[in-house]
Amino acid sequence: MFVGEIISLFVAVSWTITALFAEVASKRMGSLPLNVVRMTMSLTLLVITLWLVMGVPYPRYADQSTWLWLLLSGVVGYVIGDYCLMQGYIYIGSRFGQLFMTLSAPTAAIMGRILLGERMSSLAIVGMCVTLTGIALSILSKRDDNAINDKEKNKSQGVSLKLNLPPRGVFYAAMAGICQGGGLVLSKIGLDHYDAALAAMNIPDSAVPDGAILPMPLYISIPFAATMIRASIGLVGFFLLLVLFSKDGIAKLKHAVHDRKAMWCVFGATIFGPFIGVSASLLATQYTSTGIAQTLFALTPILIIAPAAWLFHQKVTLREVIGAIISVAGVCLFFVEQIIPA
């Protein structure tokens, strides 16, 4: 009873732990070395997983179209998105970084409308506005009139607002949320092509691949294969960025892997994120509706407030807490039709 809901809550907790680990690691080694190491660990775990559940250490049955769309998804969601997310952690921390990840839901809705022709309900549009309102409430505040001179006061009209966070951090975190939503839609297209490839070969998604050590139906193992394709381009992309655009990138990478605390944090972020978190999220959807699962997954920006404040000695205001709750409520509106069937 409530197995799917319990697993979904576990996923939200798992992603909270991932964000905390990633914040520590990103500040110690930088975003590019972190992502190279994290993608290497993720890819290793995925290779082992595919070997166990598919009998081969690579995405079995994937055709050219599947690879194309999933590689594109990896570039958007991993290379651009995860780079921006880790950069965001450096400037504004994991608590606010996860708050901006709520932008993935409206982005996915818009991209789904453009690329897949999916219907956008009126609740989805309201959800976008609510999500943006929650974020704005958390990061904006009234400008202190005592802190500005008379000349500036005369220029200002109406309510004057100020940004409570570094603009660069806000940009990176917002881009991370947008790219995650875009990458999700591209992944869906890639998975649709994967299903079409199986159908063309007359292989049902309930089949168990020959040679699998842990026999599992393809509908469970295919998402891991798709994740491996995305992770492979992620590793290549991050390594190229490190070599081409980071001064002394290889030296930084060598220094990073010798930082024991940072490496343990990267390992924790990898285990609780791409491995346990993704696996559990796939399992949750087998026991409950996607809408309920996605809504519970979205609790991370709220769950992370207390541990981030305790671990990193951050001051948390009531405005920020209310803003996070409102932003998550906006995400919930995207899935309310699945949560409450007509």
mmCIF file of C-alpha atoms in Angstrom, residues 135-305:
data_model
loop_
_atom_site.group_PDB
_atom_site.id
_atom_site.type_symbol
_atom_site.label_atom_id
_atom_site.label_comp_id
_atom_site.label_asym_id
_atom_site.label_seq_id
_atom_site.Cartn_x
_atom_site.Cartn_y
_atom_site.Cartn_z
ATOM 1 C CA ILE A 135 11.018 31.983 -7.080
ATOM 2 C CA ALA A 136 10.638 35.758 -7.210
ATOM 3 C CA LEU A 137 9.405 35.849 -3.618
ATOM 4 C CA SER A 138 12.483 33.915 -2.495
ATOM 5 C CA ILE A 139 15.148 35.918 -4.313
ATOM 6 C CA LEU A 140 13.715 39.458 -4.405
ATOM 7 C CA SER A 141 13.043 41.910 -1.617
ATOM 8 C CA LYS A 142 12.223 45.582 -1.232
ATOM 9 C CA ARG A 143 15.204 47.855 -1.560
ATOM 10 C CA ASP A 144 16.182 49.536 1.695
ATOM 11 C CA ASP A 145 15.482 53.244 1.100
ATOM 12 C CA ASN A 146 17.938 54.162 3.856
ATOM 13 C CA ALA A 147 20.721 52.522 1.867
ATOM 14 C CA ILE A 148 20.324 54.656 -1.261
ATOM 15 C CA ASN A 149 20.918 58.349 -1.705
ATOM 16 C CA ASP A 150 18.333 61.041 -2.457
ATOM 17 C CA LYS A 151 19.273 61.193 -6.156
ATOM 18 C CA GLU A 152 18.550 57.491 -6.583
ATOM 19 C CA LYS A 153 15.306 57.856 -4.619
ATOM 20 C CA ASN A 154 14.109 60.534 -7.013
ATOM 21 C CA LYS A 155 14.824 58.313 -9.995
ATOM 22 C CA SER A 156 12.943 55.342 -8.559
ATOM 23 C CA GLN A 157 9.207 55.072 -8.945
ATOM 24 C CA GLY A 158 6.850 52.617 -7.306
ATOM 25 C CA VAL A 159 8.185 49.646 -5.384
ATOM 26 C CA SER A 160 11.936 49.238 -5.679
ATOM 27 C CA LEU A 161 13.199 45.665 -5.591
ATOM 28 C CA LYS A 162 16.643 44.230 -5.148
ATOM 29 C CA LEU A 163 18.084 40.838 -5.962
ATOM 30 C CA ASN A 164 19.261 39.013 -2.857
ATOM 31 C CA LEU A 165 21.559 36.658 -4.769
ATOM 32 C CA PRO A 166 24.555 37.147 -7.091
ATOM 33 C CA PRO A 167 23.170 37.720 -10.623
ATOM 34 C CA ARG A 168 25.668 35.263 -12.092
ATOM 35 C CA GLY A 169 24.428 32.535 -9.760
ATOM 36 C CA VAL A 170 20.801 33.294 -10.638
ATOM 37 C CA PHE A 171 21.616 33.058 -14.357
ATOM 38 C CA TYR A 172 23.401 29.703 -13.992
ATOM 39 C CA ALA A 173 20.688 28.208 -11.774
ATOM 40 C CA ALA A 174 17.889 29.403 -14.056
ATOM 41 C CA MET A 175 19.667 27.974 -17.103
ATOM 42 C CA ALA A 176 20.080 24.666 -15.248
ATOM 43 C CA GLY A 177 16.338 24.413 -14.623
ATOM 44 C CA ILE A 178 15.505 25.368 -18.202
ATOM 45 C CA CYS A 179 17.995 22.866 -19.643
ATOM 46 C CA GLN A 180 16.730 20.074 -17.412
ATOM 47 C CA GLY A 181 13.203 20.616 -18.729
ATOM 48 C CA GLY A 182 14.410 20.747 -22.334
ATOM 49 C CA GLY A 183 16.577 17.679 -21.854
ATOM 50 C CA LEU A 184 13.609 15.799 -20.403
ATOM 51 C CA VAL A 185 11.502 16.390 -23.509
ATOM 52 C CA LEU A 186 14.377 15.398 -25.811
ATOM 53 C CA SER A 187 14.847 12.234 -23.726
ATOM 54 C CA LYS A 188 11.177 11.411 -24.175
ATOM 55 C CA ILE A 189 11.551 11.708 -27.936
ATOM 56 C CA GLY A 190 14.624 9.449 -27.781
ATOM 57 C CA LEU A 191 12.749 6.862 -25.708
ATOM 58 C CA ASP A 192 9.880 6.932 -28.212
ATOM 59 C CA HIS A 193 12.396 6.093 -30.956
ATOM 60 C CA TYR A 194 13.812 3.324 -28.738
ATOM 61 C CA ASP A 195 10.311 1.840 -28.420
ATOM 62 C CA ALA A 196 9.848 2.141 -32.190
ATOM 63 C CA ALA A 197 13.147 0.316 -32.766
ATOM 64 C CA LEU A 198 11.977 -2.537 -30.529
ATOM 65 C CA ALA A 199 8.656 -2.687 -32.358
ATOM 66 C CA ALA A 200 10.447 -2.817 -35.739
ATOM 67 C CA MET A 201 12.382 -5.855 -34.477
ATOM 68 C CA ASN A 202 9.170 -7.445 -33.114
ATOM 69 C CA ILE A 203 10.556 -7.366 -29.575
ATOM 70 C CA PRO A 204 7.936 -6.669 -26.861
ATOM 71 C CA ASP A 205 8.974 -4.331 -24.046
ATOM 72 C CA SER A 206 8.127 -7.125 -21.594
ATOM 73 C CA ALA A 207 10.848 -9.364 -23.069
ATOM 74 C CA VAL A 208 13.954 -10.256 -21.088
ATOM 75 C CA PRO A 209 17.190 -9.934 -23.123
ATOM 76 C CA ASP A 210 19.187 -13.087 -23.752
ATOM 77 C CA GLY A 211 22.248 -13.391 -21.550
ATOM 78 C CA ALA A 212 20.954 -11.076 -18.821
ATOM 79 C CA ILE A 213 22.429 -11.967 -15.434
ATOM 80 C CA LEU A 214 19.595 -10.195 -13.607
ATOM 81 C CA PRO A 215 16.537 -10.918 -15.754
ATOM 82 C CA MET A 216 14.423 -7.778 -16.044
ATOM 83 C CA PRO A 217 11.877 -6.776 -18.687
ATOM 84 C CA LEU A 218 13.020 -4.220 -21.210
ATOM 85 C CA TYR A 219 10.602 -1.543 -20.018
ATOM 86 C CA ILE A 220 12.679 -1.385 -16.815
ATOM 87 C CA SER A 221 16.155 -1.687 -18.364
ATOM 88 C CA ILE A 222 15.627 0.597 -21.402
ATOM 89 C CA PRO A 223 15.672 3.827 -19.318
ATOM 90 C CA PHE A 224 19.085 2.819 -17.956
ATOM 91 C CA ALA A 225 20.309 2.300 -21.507
ATOM 92 C CA ALA A 226 18.984 5.735 -22.454
ATOM 93 C CA THR A 227 20.726 7.264 -19.447
ATOM 94 C CA MET A 228 23.987 5.645 -20.515
ATOM 95 C CA ILE A 229 23.770 7.266 -23.956
ATOM 96 C CA ARG A 230 23.177 10.642 -22.325
ATOM 97 C CA ALA A 231 25.995 10.105 -19.814
ATOM 98 C CA SER A 232 28.449 9.131 -22.563
ATOM 99 C CA ILE A 233 28.036 12.451 -24.382
ATOM 100 C CA GLY A 234 28.084 14.162 -21.004
ATOM 101 C CA LEU A 235 31.513 12.764 -20.217
ATOM 102 C CA VAL A 236 32.874 13.657 -23.677
ATOM 103 C CA GLY A 237 31.380 17.143 -23.509
ATOM 104 C CA PHE A 238 32.683 17.961 -20.044
ATOM 105 C CA PHE A 239 36.155 16.641 -20.849
ATOM 106 C CA LEU A 240 36.335 18.789 -23.996
ATOM 107 C CA LEU A 241 35.193 21.850 -22.054
ATOM 108 C CA LEU A 242 37.800 21.135 -19.403
ATOM 109 C CA VAL A 243 40.614 20.783 -21.944
ATOM 110 C CA LEU A 244 39.616 23.583 -24.318
ATOM 111 C CA PHE A 245 38.183 26.284 -22.081
ATOM 112 C CA SER A 246 39.622 25.762 -18.609
ATOM 113 C CA LYS A 247 43.108 27.058 -17.890
ATOM 114 C CA ASP A 248 45.279 24.175 -16.684
ATOM 115 C CA GLY A 249 42.201 21.934 -16.867
ATOM 116 C CA ILE A 250 44.078 18.637 -16.692
ATOM 117 C CA ALA A 251 46.115 19.880 -13.739
ATOM 118 C CA LYS A 252 42.900 20.895 -11.982
ATOM 119 C CA LEU A 253 41.434 17.457 -12.667
ATOM 120 C CA LYS A 254 44.507 15.711 -11.248
ATOM 121 C CA HIS A 255 44.382 17.934 -8.177
ATOM 122 C CA ALA A 256 40.650 17.250 -7.770
ATOM 123 C CA VAL A 257 40.972 13.469 -7.771
ATOM 124 C CA HIS A 258 43.549 13.735 -4.967
ATOM 125 C CA ASP A 259 41.144 15.732 -2.805
ATOM 126 C CA ARG A 260 39.786 12.902 -0.687
ATOM 127 C CA LYS A 261 36.875 14.847 0.823
ATOM 128 C CA ALA A 262 35.813 16.162 -2.580
ATOM 129 C CA MET A 263 35.995 12.700 -4.137
ATOM 130 C CA TRP A 264 33.829 11.191 -1.398
ATOM 131 C CA CYS A 265 31.309 13.970 -1.984
ATOM 132 C CA VAL A 266 31.329 13.307 -5.740
ATOM 133 C CA PHE A 267 30.831 9.603 -5.066
ATOM 134 C CA GLY A 268 27.913 10.389 -2.761
ATOM 135 C CA ALA A 269 26.379 12.732 -5.337
ATOM 136 C CA THR A 270 26.740 10.048 -8.013
ATOM 137 C CA ILE A 271 25.287 7.219 -5.940
ATOM 138 C CA PHE A 272 22.289 9.161 -4.646
ATOM 139 C CA GLY A 273 21.721 10.994 -7.946
ATOM 140 C CA PRO A 274 22.211 9.227 -11.298
ATOM 141 C CA PHE A 275 22.273 5.744 -9.754
ATOM 142 C CA ILE A 276 19.907 5.343 -6.782
ATOM 143 C CA GLY A 277 17.814 8.448 -7.492
ATOM 144 C CA VAL A 278 17.165 7.723 -11.159
ATOM 145 C CA SER A 279 16.630 4.005 -10.517
ATOM 146 C CA ALA A 280 14.149 4.676 -7.725
ATOM 147 C CA SER A 281 12.313 7.290 -9.807
ATOM 148 C CA LEU A 282 11.825 4.740 -12.587
ATOM 149 C CA LEU A 283 10.620 2.189 -10.041
ATOM 150 C CA ALA A 284 8.193 4.655 -8.457
ATOM 151 C CA THR A 285 6.343 5.166 -11.733
ATOM 152 C CA GLN A 286 5.685 1.416 -11.836
ATOM 153 C CA TYR A 287 3.648 1.614 -8.617
ATOM 154 C CA THR A 288 1.909 4.988 -8.844
ATOM 155 C CA SER A 289 0.891 7.546 -11.451
ATOM 156 C CA THR A 290 3.523 9.709 -13.082
ATOM 157 C CA GLY A 291 1.758 12.818 -11.801
ATOM 158 C CA ILE A 292 1.895 11.748 -8.160
ATOM 159 C CA ALA A 293 5.509 10.625 -8.521
ATOM 160 C CA GLN A 294 6.630 13.863 -10.195
ATOM 161 C CA THR A 295 4.823 15.961 -7.595
ATOM 162 C CA LEU A 296 6.577 14.157 -4.733
ATOM 163 C CA PHE A 297 9.922 14.358 -6.558
ATOM 164 C CA ALA A 298 9.460 18.143 -6.653
ATOM 165 C CA LEU A 299 9.598 18.396 -2.850
ATOM 166 C CA THR A 300 13.413 18.641 -2.963
ATOM 167 C CA PRO A 301 13.524 22.501 -2.777
ATOM 168 C CA ILE A 302 11.567 22.276 0.502
ATOM 169 C CA LEU A 303 13.367 19.261 1.962
ATOM 170 C CA ILE A 304 16.777 20.835 1.373
ATOM 171 C CA ILE A 305 16.084 23.975 3.428
#
